[in-house]
Coordinates of C-alpha atoms and ligand atoms in Angstrom, one line a residue:
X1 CA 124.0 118.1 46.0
X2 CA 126.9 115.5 46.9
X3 CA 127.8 115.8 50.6
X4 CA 130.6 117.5 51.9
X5 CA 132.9 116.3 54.6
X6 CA 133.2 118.8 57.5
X7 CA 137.4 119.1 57.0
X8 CA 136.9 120.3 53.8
X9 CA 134.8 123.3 54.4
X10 CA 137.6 125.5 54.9
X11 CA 138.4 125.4 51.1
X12 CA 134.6 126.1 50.3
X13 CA 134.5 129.9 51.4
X14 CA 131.2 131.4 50.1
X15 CA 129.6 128.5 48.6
X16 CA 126.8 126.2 49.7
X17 CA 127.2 122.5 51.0
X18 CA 125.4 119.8 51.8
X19 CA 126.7 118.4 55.5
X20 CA 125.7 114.8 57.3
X21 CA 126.1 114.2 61.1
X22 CA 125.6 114.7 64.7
X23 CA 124.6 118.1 67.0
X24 CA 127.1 117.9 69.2
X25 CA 126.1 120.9 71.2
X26 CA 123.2 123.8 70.2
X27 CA 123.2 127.0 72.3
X28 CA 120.6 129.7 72.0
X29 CA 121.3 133.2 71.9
X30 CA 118.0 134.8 71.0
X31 CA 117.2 134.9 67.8
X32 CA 120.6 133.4 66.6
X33 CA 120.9 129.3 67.7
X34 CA 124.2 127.8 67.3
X35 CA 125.1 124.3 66.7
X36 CA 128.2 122.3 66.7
X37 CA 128.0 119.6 64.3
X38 CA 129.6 116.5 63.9
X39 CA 131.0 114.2 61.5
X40 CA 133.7 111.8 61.3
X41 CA 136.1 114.3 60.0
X42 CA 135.7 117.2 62.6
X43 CA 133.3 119.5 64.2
X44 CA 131.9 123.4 62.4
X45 CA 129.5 125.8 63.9
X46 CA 126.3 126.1 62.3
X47 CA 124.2 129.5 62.8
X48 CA 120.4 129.7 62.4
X49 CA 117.5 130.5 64.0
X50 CA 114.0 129.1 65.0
X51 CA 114.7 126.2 62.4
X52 CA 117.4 125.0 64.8
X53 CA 115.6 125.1 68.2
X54 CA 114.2 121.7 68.6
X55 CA 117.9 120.0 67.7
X56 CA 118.8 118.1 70.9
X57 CA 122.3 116.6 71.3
X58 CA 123.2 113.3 69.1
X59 CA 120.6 113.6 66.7
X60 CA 121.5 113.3 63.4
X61 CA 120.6 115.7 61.0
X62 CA 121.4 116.7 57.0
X63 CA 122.0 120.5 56.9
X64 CA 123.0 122.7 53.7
X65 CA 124.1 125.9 54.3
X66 CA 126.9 128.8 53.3
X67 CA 130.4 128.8 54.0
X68 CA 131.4 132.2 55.6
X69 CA 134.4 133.1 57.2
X70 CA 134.0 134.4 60.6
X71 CA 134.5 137.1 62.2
X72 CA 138.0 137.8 63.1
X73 CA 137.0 138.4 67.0
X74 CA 134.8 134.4 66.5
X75 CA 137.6 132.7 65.1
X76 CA 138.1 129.4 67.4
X77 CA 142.2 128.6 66.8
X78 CA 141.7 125.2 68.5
X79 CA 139.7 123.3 65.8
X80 CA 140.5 122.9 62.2
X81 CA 137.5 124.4 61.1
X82 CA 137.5 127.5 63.6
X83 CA 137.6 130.0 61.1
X84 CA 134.7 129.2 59.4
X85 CA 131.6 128.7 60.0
X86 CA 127.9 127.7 58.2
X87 CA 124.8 130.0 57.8
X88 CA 122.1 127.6 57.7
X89 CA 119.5 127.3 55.0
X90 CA 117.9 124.2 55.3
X91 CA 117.9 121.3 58.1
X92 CA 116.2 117.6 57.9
X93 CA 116.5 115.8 60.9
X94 CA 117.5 111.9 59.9
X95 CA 117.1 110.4 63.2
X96 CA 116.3 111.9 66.7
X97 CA 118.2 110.8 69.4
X98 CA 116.7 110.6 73.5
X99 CA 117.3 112.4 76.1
X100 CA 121.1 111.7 77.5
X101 CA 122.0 110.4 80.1
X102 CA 124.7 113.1 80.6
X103 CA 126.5 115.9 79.4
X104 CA 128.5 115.3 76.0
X105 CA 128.8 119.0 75.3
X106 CA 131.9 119.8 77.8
X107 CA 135.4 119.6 77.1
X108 CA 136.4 116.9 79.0
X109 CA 133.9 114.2 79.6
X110 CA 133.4 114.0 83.3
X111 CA 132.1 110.7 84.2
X112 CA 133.1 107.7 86.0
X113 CA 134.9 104.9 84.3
X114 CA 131.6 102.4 85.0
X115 CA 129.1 104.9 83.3
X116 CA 132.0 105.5 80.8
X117 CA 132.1 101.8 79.9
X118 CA 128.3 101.1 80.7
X119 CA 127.4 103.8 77.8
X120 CA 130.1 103.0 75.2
X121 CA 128.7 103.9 71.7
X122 CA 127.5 107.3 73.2
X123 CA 130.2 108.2 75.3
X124 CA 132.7 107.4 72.6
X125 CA 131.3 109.9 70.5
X126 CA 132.8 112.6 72.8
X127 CA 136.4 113.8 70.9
X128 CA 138.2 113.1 73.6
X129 CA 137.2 109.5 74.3
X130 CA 137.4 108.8 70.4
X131 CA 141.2 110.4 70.2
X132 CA 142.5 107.3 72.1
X133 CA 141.1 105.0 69.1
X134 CA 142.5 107.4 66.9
X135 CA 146.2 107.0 68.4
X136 CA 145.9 103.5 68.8
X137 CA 144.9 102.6 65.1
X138 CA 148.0 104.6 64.2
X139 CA 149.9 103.1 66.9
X140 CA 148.7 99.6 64.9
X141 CA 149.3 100.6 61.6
X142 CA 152.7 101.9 62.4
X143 CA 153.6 98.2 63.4
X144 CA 152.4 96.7 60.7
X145 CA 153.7 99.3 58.0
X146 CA 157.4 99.3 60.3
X147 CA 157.6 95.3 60.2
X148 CA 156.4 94.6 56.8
X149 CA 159.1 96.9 55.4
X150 CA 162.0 94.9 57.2
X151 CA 160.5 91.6 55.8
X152 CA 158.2 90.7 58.1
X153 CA 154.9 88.4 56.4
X154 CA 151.8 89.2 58.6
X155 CA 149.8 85.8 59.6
X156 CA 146.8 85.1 61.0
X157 CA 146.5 82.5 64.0
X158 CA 143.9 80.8 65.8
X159 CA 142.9 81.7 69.4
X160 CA 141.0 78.2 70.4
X161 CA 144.1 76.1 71.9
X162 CA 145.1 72.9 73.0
X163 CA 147.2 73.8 75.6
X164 CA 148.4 76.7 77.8
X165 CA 151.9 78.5 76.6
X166 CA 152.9 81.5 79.2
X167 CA 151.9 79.2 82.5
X168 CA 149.2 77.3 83.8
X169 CA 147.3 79.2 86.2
X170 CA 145.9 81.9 83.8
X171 CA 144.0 80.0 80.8
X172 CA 140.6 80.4 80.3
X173 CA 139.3 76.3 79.5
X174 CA 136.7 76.3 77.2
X175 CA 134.5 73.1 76.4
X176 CA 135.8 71.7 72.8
X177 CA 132.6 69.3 72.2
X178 CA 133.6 66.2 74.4
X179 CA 137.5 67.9 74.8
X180 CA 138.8 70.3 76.9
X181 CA 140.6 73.6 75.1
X182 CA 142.0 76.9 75.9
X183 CA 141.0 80.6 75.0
X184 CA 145.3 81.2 73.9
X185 CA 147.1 83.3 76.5
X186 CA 149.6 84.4 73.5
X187 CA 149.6 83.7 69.6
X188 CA 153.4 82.6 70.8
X189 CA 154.0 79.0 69.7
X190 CA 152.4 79.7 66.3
X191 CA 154.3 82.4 65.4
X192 CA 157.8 80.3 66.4
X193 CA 156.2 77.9 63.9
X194 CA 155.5 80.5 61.6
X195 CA 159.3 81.5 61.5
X196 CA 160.5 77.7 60.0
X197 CA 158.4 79.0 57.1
X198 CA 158.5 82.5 56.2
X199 CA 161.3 83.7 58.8
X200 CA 160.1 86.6 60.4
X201 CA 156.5 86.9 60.9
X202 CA 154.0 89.0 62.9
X203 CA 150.2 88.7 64.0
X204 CA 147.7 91.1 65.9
X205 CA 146.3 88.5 67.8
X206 CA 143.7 89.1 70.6
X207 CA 145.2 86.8 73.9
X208 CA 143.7 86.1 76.5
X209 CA 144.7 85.9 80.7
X210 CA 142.2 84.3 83.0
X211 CA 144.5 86.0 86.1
X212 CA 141.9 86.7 88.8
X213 CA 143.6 90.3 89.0
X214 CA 141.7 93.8 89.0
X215 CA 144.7 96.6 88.5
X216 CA 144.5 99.5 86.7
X217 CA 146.7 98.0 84.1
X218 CA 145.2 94.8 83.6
X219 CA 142.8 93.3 80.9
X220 CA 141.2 89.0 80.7
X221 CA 141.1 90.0 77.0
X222 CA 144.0 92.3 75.2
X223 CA 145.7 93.2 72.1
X224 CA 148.9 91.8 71.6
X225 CA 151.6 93.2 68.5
X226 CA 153.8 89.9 68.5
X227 CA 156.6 89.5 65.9
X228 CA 159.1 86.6 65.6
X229 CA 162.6 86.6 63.5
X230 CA 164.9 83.9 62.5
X231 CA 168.4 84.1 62.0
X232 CA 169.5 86.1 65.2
X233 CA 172.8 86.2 65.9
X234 CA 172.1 87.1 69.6
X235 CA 168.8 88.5 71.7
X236 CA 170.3 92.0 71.3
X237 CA 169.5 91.8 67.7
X238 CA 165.5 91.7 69.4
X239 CA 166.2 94.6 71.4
X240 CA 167.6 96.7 68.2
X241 CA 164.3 95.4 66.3
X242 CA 162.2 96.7 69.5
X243 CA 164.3 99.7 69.6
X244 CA 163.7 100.8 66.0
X245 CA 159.9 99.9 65.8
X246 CA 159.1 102.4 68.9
X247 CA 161.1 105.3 67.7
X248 CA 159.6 104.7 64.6
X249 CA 155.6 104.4 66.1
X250 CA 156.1 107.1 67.8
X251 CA 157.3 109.5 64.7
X252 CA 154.1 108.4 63.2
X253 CA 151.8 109.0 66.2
X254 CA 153.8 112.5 66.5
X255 CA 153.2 113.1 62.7
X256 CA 149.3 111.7 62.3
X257 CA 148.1 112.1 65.6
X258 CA 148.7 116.2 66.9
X259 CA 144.9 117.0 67.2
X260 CA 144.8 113.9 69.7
X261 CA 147.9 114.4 71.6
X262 CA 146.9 117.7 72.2
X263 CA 143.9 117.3 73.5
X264 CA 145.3 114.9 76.4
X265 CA 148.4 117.5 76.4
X266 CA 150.4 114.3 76.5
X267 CA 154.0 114.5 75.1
X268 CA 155.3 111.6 73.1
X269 CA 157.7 109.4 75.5
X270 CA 161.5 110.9 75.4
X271 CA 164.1 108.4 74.4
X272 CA 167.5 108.5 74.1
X273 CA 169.9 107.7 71.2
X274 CA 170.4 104.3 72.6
X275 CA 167.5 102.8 75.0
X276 CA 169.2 101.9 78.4
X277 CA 169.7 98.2 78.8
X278 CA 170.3 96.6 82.0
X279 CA 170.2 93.3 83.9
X280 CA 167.3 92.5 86.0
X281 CA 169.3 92.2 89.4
X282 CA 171.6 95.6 87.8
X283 CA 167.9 96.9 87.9
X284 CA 167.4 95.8 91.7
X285 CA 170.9 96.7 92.8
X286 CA 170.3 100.1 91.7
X287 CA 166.4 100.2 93.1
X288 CA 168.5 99.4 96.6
X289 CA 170.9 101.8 96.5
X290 CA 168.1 104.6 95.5
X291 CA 165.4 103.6 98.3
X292 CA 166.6 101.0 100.8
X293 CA 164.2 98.7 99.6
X294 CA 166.0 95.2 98.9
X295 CA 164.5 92.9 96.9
X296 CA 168.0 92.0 95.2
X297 CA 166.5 88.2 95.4
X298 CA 163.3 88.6 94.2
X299 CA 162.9 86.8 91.0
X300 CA 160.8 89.7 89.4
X301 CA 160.4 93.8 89.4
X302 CA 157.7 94.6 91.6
X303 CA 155.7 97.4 89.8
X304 CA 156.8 99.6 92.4
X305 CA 160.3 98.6 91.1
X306 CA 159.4 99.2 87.9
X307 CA 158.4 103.1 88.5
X308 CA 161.9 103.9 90.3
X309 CA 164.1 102.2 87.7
X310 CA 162.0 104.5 84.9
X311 CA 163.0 107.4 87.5
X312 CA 166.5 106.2 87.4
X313 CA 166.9 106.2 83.6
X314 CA 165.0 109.5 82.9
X315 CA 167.4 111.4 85.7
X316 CA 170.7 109.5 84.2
X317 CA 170.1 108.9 80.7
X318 CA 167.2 111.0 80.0
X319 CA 165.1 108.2 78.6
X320 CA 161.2 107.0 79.4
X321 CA 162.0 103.7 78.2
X322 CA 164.6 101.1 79.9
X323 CA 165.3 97.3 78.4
X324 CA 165.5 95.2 81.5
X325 CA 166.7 92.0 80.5
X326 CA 167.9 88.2 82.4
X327 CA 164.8 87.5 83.7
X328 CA 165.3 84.4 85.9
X329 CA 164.7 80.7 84.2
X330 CA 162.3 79.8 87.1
X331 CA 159.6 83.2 86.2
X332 CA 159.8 82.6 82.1
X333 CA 158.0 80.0 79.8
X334 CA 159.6 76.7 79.2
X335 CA 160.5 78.3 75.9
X336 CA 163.0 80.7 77.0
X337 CA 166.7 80.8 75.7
X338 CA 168.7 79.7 79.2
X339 CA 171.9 82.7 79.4
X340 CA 174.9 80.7 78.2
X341 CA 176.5 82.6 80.8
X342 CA 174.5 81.4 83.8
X343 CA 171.7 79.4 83.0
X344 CA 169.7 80.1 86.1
X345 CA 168.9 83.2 84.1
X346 CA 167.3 83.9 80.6
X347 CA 168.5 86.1 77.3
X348 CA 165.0 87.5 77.7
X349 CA 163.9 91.0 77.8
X350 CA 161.4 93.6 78.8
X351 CA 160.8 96.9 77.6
X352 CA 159.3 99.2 80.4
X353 CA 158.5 103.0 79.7
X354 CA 157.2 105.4 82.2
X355 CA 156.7 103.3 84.7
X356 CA 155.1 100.1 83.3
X357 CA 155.8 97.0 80.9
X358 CA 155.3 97.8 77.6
X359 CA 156.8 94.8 76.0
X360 CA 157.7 91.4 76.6
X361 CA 160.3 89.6 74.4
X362 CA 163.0 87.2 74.4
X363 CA 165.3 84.5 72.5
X364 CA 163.7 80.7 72.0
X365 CA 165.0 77.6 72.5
X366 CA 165.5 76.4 69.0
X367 CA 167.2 73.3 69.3
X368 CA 164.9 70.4 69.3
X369 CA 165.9 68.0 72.1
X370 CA 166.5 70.7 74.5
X371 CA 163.2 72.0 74.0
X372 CA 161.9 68.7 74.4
X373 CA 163.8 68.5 77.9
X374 CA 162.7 72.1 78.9
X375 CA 159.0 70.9 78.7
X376 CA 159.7 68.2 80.5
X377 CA 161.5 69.9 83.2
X378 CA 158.2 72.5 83.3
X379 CA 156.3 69.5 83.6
X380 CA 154.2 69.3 80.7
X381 CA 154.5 66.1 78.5
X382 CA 155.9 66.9 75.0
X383 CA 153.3 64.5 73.0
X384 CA 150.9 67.8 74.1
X385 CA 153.5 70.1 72.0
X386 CA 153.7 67.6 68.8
X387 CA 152.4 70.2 66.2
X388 CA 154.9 72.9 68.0
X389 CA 157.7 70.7 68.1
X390 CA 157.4 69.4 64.5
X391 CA 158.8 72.7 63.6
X392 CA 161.4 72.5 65.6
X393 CA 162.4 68.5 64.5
X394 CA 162.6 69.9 60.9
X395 CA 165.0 72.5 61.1
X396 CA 164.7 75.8 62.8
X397 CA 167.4 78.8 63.2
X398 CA 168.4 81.0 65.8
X399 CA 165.4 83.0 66.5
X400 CA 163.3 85.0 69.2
X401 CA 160.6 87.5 69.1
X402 CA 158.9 90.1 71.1
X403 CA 154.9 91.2 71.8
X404 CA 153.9 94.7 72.5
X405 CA 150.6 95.3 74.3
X406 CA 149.0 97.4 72.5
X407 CA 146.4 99.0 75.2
X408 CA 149.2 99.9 77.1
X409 CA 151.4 101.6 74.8
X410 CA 148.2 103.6 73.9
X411 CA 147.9 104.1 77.8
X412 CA 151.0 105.5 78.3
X413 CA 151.6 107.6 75.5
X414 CA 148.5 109.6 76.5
X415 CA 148.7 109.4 80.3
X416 CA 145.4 107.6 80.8
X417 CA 145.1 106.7 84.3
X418 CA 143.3 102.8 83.9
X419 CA 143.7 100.8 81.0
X420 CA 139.9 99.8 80.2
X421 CA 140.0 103.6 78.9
X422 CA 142.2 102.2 75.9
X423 CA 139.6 99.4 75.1
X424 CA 136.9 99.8 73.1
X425 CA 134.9 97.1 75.3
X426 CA 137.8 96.3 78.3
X427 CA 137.0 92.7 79.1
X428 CA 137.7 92.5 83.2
X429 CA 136.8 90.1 86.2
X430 CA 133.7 92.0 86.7
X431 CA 132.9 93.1 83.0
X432 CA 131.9 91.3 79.8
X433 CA 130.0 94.4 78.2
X434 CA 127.3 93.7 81.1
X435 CA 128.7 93.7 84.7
X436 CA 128.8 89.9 86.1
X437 CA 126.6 89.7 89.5
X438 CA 128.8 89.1 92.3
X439 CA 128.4 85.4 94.0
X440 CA 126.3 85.2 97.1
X441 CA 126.3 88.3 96.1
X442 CA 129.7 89.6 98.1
X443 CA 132.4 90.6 96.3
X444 CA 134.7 88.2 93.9
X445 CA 138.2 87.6 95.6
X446 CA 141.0 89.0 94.2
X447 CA 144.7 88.2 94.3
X448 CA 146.0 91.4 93.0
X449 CA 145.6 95.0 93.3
X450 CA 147.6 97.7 92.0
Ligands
LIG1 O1 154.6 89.5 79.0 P1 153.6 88.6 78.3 O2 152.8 87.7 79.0 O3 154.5 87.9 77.2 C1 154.0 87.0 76.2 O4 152.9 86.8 76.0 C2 155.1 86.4 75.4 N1 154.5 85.3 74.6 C3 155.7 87.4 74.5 C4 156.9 87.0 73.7 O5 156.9 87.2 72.5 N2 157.9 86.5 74.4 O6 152.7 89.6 77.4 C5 153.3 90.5 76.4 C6 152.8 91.9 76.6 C7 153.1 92.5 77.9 O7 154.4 93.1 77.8 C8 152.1 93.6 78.1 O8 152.3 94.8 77.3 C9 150.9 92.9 77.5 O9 151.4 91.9 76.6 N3 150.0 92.2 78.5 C10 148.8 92.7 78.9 N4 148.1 93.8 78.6 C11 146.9 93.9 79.2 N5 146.4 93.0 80.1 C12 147.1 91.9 80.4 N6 146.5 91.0 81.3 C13 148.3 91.7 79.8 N7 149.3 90.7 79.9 C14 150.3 91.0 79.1

C-alpha cells in the first residue's frame, strides 16, 4: 500500500491507509490508547489498544488503519484533520526514540531559550517552534517571487571578502592562507556591481557582524534579502520598491501562512495606503515633543526612539511601519548618496515597523571620482576597492538598493520576544551550536544591551 500524507485523510473517509511519522503524544484511557501522530503535513488521532501501549513520544512508527469520521461531540475544530480520525489495525515501529528530555506534548512549548536552542532538532519538532520556519520560508519566497516579477535577476555572491563595507569595527578577519580576509558584513558592493550588468539584481546572502553585542534583536550571523536597481530617478523610487514588496509579503504570509499565524495569534502588521515617511531629525523633533527626551542632535534613533516614533505613526496614521529617512553622512557607509540639499545628511532610508528596523536602504554614489573621494575621506585607500570601482569607471546609472533582515521581519510579524527564536541555529557571542566557555572563566564583556 502507497503511503498517505496525513492532510489528505480527510478525503479518505472509510478506507484504509498506510501513514509514516512521529507519536507526538499517546494517552491511555483503558482499553482505548490514543495517539497523535505526526508527519510533515499535519497531525490525526490514531485509536487502538494494547498494540499502542509501548509508543513513547518521537518515535517513529508506520501505521495502517481506517478512516472514520468522529464523533460529532470529538470533533477537534482547531486542526485540519479534527474531524477524522484513524482506527488502528497494524503498527511497526521504524525507529524508537529515548526518553525526552522534556515535555513536547503541550501546546506551547515551555522551555527556556538555552534548552530551546541546546536541543534544536527535537524541540523544533514541536508545531509551534516549526510555524516560525514555515512563515519565514514564505516570507523568502515572497521576495524572491515579488522581485523576479519586476525584473529583478537573482545572483549568487561570495561571503569570503577582502575588505570591510558597512564599517570597520564589526568584521570578523579570517586567515586567507598567508592573507588576511573578512567573513562579508553585507553582499552590498557585489550587488552595486551586479547592477552595471543586469540592472536590478537581488541575493539572499548570509552577512555577517562581529559587533560584541548581546540584545534580543541581534545575530553575528543573519539573513539578509538585499536588492539593487539601476535607473532611479530619485531614492523615493527605493521606498515605493520597499513599499510594494511588504504589502505584497505580507498578502502571501496572510494567504499561505493562517494555521501559523494563528497559533502565535499574531496579526499581520497594519499599514496604511501610503507608509509614513519622515526625516530623521522630523523623527526626533516629534520624539521631543511626545516625551521630553531630546536627542534632536543625536546622529541616530536610539531604539527607545525607534518604539515611540512606531507609537506616533500607529496613533496618527494608523500604520506599524514608518520610513525614516536623512540619516546623517558621518553614521552611513562611504557609499551613501550625500542629500543634494544638505550634504551633511544622506538620501538614505530605513524602514522600521513595530518598534524595530526592519530594513536598511539607500541611494549610492554612482559617479566614479566622487566615490573614489568618499573612500578616501572614510579613510580607506581606493586600490583596496579596484574590483568595486571598476564597475563604477565603466559606466554605471543612478541607482540604490535596500536589504531586509529576514529574522527580524519573521520576528515581528509573529511577536517573538528574542530573535535567536527565528534562527534555525542563532549564531551569538556566546553560541556557535555549542556554548563558547567564558574566558578566565568570567563573563565576556559586552558593549551593548537591549
Ligand atoms: O542596516 P544594515 O547594516 O545595512 C546594510 O547592510 C546595507 N548594506 C543595506 C543596504 O542595502 N544599504 O543591515 C540591513 C538589515 C537591517 O535593517 C536589519 O534588518 C538586518 O539587516 N540586520 C541584522 N539582523 C540581525 N542581526 C544583526 N546583527 C543585524 N544587522 C543588520
Amino acid at each position: 500500500m502507497e503511503r498517505t500524507i496525513i492532510k489528505d485523510i480527510v478525503n479518505k473517509i472509510g478506507q484504509e491507509v498506510k501513514l509514516n511519522g512521529w507519536v507526538a503524544t499517546r494517552r491511555d484511557h483503558g482499553k482505548l490508547v490514543f495517539v497523535d501522530l505526526r508527519d510533515r503535513s499535519g497531525i490525526i488521532q490514531v485509536v487502538g489498544g494494547d498494540q499502542l501501549g509501548d509508543l513513547k513520544s518521537e518515535d517513529v512508527v508506520e501505521i495502517t488503519g481506517l478512516v472514520k469520521e468522529r464523533p460529532a461531540s470529538m470533533v477537534n475544530e482547531k486542526i485540519a484533520t479534527g474531524k477524522v480520525e484513524i482506527g488502528l489495525k497494524e503498527v511497526k515501529v521504524l525507529a524508537k526514540a529515548e526518553d525526552l528530555p522534556f515535555d513536547t506534548g503541550s501546546d506551547d512549548l515551555n522551555v527556556s531559550l538555552p534548552i530551546l536552542l541546546d536541543y534544536r532538532s527535537l524541540s523544533l519538532r514541536h508545531l509551534k517552534k516549526k510555524a516560525v520556519f514555515k512563515v519565514q520560508e514564505t516570507i523568502i519566497s515572497a521576495f524572491r517571487e515579488l522581485l523576479t516579477n519586476e525584473g529583478f535577476t537573482e545572483i549568487q555572491v561570495p561571503t569570503i571578502v577582502p575588505s570591510a563595507t558597512e564599517g570597520g569595527a564589526q568584521v570578523f578577519k579570517v586567515k586567507y592562507f598567508n592573507h588576511d580576509a573578512f567573513l562579508g558584513q553585507s553582499p552590498q558592493l557585489y550587488k552595486q556591481m551586479m547592477v552595471g550588468v543586469f540592472e536590478r539584481v537581488f541575493t539572499l546572502a548570509h552577512a555577517y557582524r562581529a559587533e560584541p553585542s548581546i540584545t534580543t534583536r541581534h545575530l553575528t550571523e543573519y539573513l539578509g534579502l538585499d536588492a539593487e536597481m539601476g535607473f532611479i530617478s530619485s531614492f523615493q523610487d527605493l521606498m515605493d520598491m520597499v513599499e510594494s514588496l511588504m504589502k505584497g509579503i505580507f498578502k502571501i504570509v496572510g494567504e499561505k501562512n493562517k494555521e501559523e499565524l494563528n497559533l502565535y495569534s499574531a496579526t499581520l502588521p497594519k499599514v496604511s495606503e501610503k507608509i509614513p515617511r519622515m526625516k530623521m531629525r522630523e523623527a526626533q523633533e516629534i520624539i521631543f515633543k511626545r516625551t521630553d527626551r531630546d536627542n534632536r542632535q543625536e546622529p541616530d534613533l536610539e531604539p527607545e526612539d525607534e518604539r515611540e516614533i512606531c507609537r506616533y505613526t500607529l496613533e496618527e496614521f494608523g500604520s506599524e511601519l514608518v520610513f525614516i529617512t536623512h540619516y546623517p553622512t558621518k553614521k552611513r557607509p562611504f557609499y551613501t548618496f550625500p542629500d543634494p540639499e544638505d550634504s551633511e545628511f544622506t538620501n538614505s532610508f530605513d524602514l522600521l515597523g513595530r518598534g524595530l528596523e526592519w530594513v536598511t536602504g539607500g541611494q549610492r554614489i554612482n559617479n566614479y571620482q566622487q566615490l573614489v573621494d568618499n573612500i578616501k575621506k572614510w579613510e580607506n585607500k581606493p586600490e583596496d576597492f579596484d574590483l568595486y570601482l571598476q564597475a563604477f569607471k565603466y559606466g554605471m546609472p543612478p541607482e540604490g538598493g535596500f536589504c531586509l533582515g529576514a529574522e527580524r521581519i519573521t520576528m515581528q510579524i509573529l511577536g517573538l520576544e528574542n530573535i535567536r527564536e527565528a534562527s534555525l541555529f542563532p549564531r551569538d557571542m556566546e553560541r556557535i551550536d555549542m556554548r563558547l566557555p567564558k574566558k578566565d572563566g568570567k563573563k565576556e564583556k559586552t558593549s551593548k544591551k537591549e
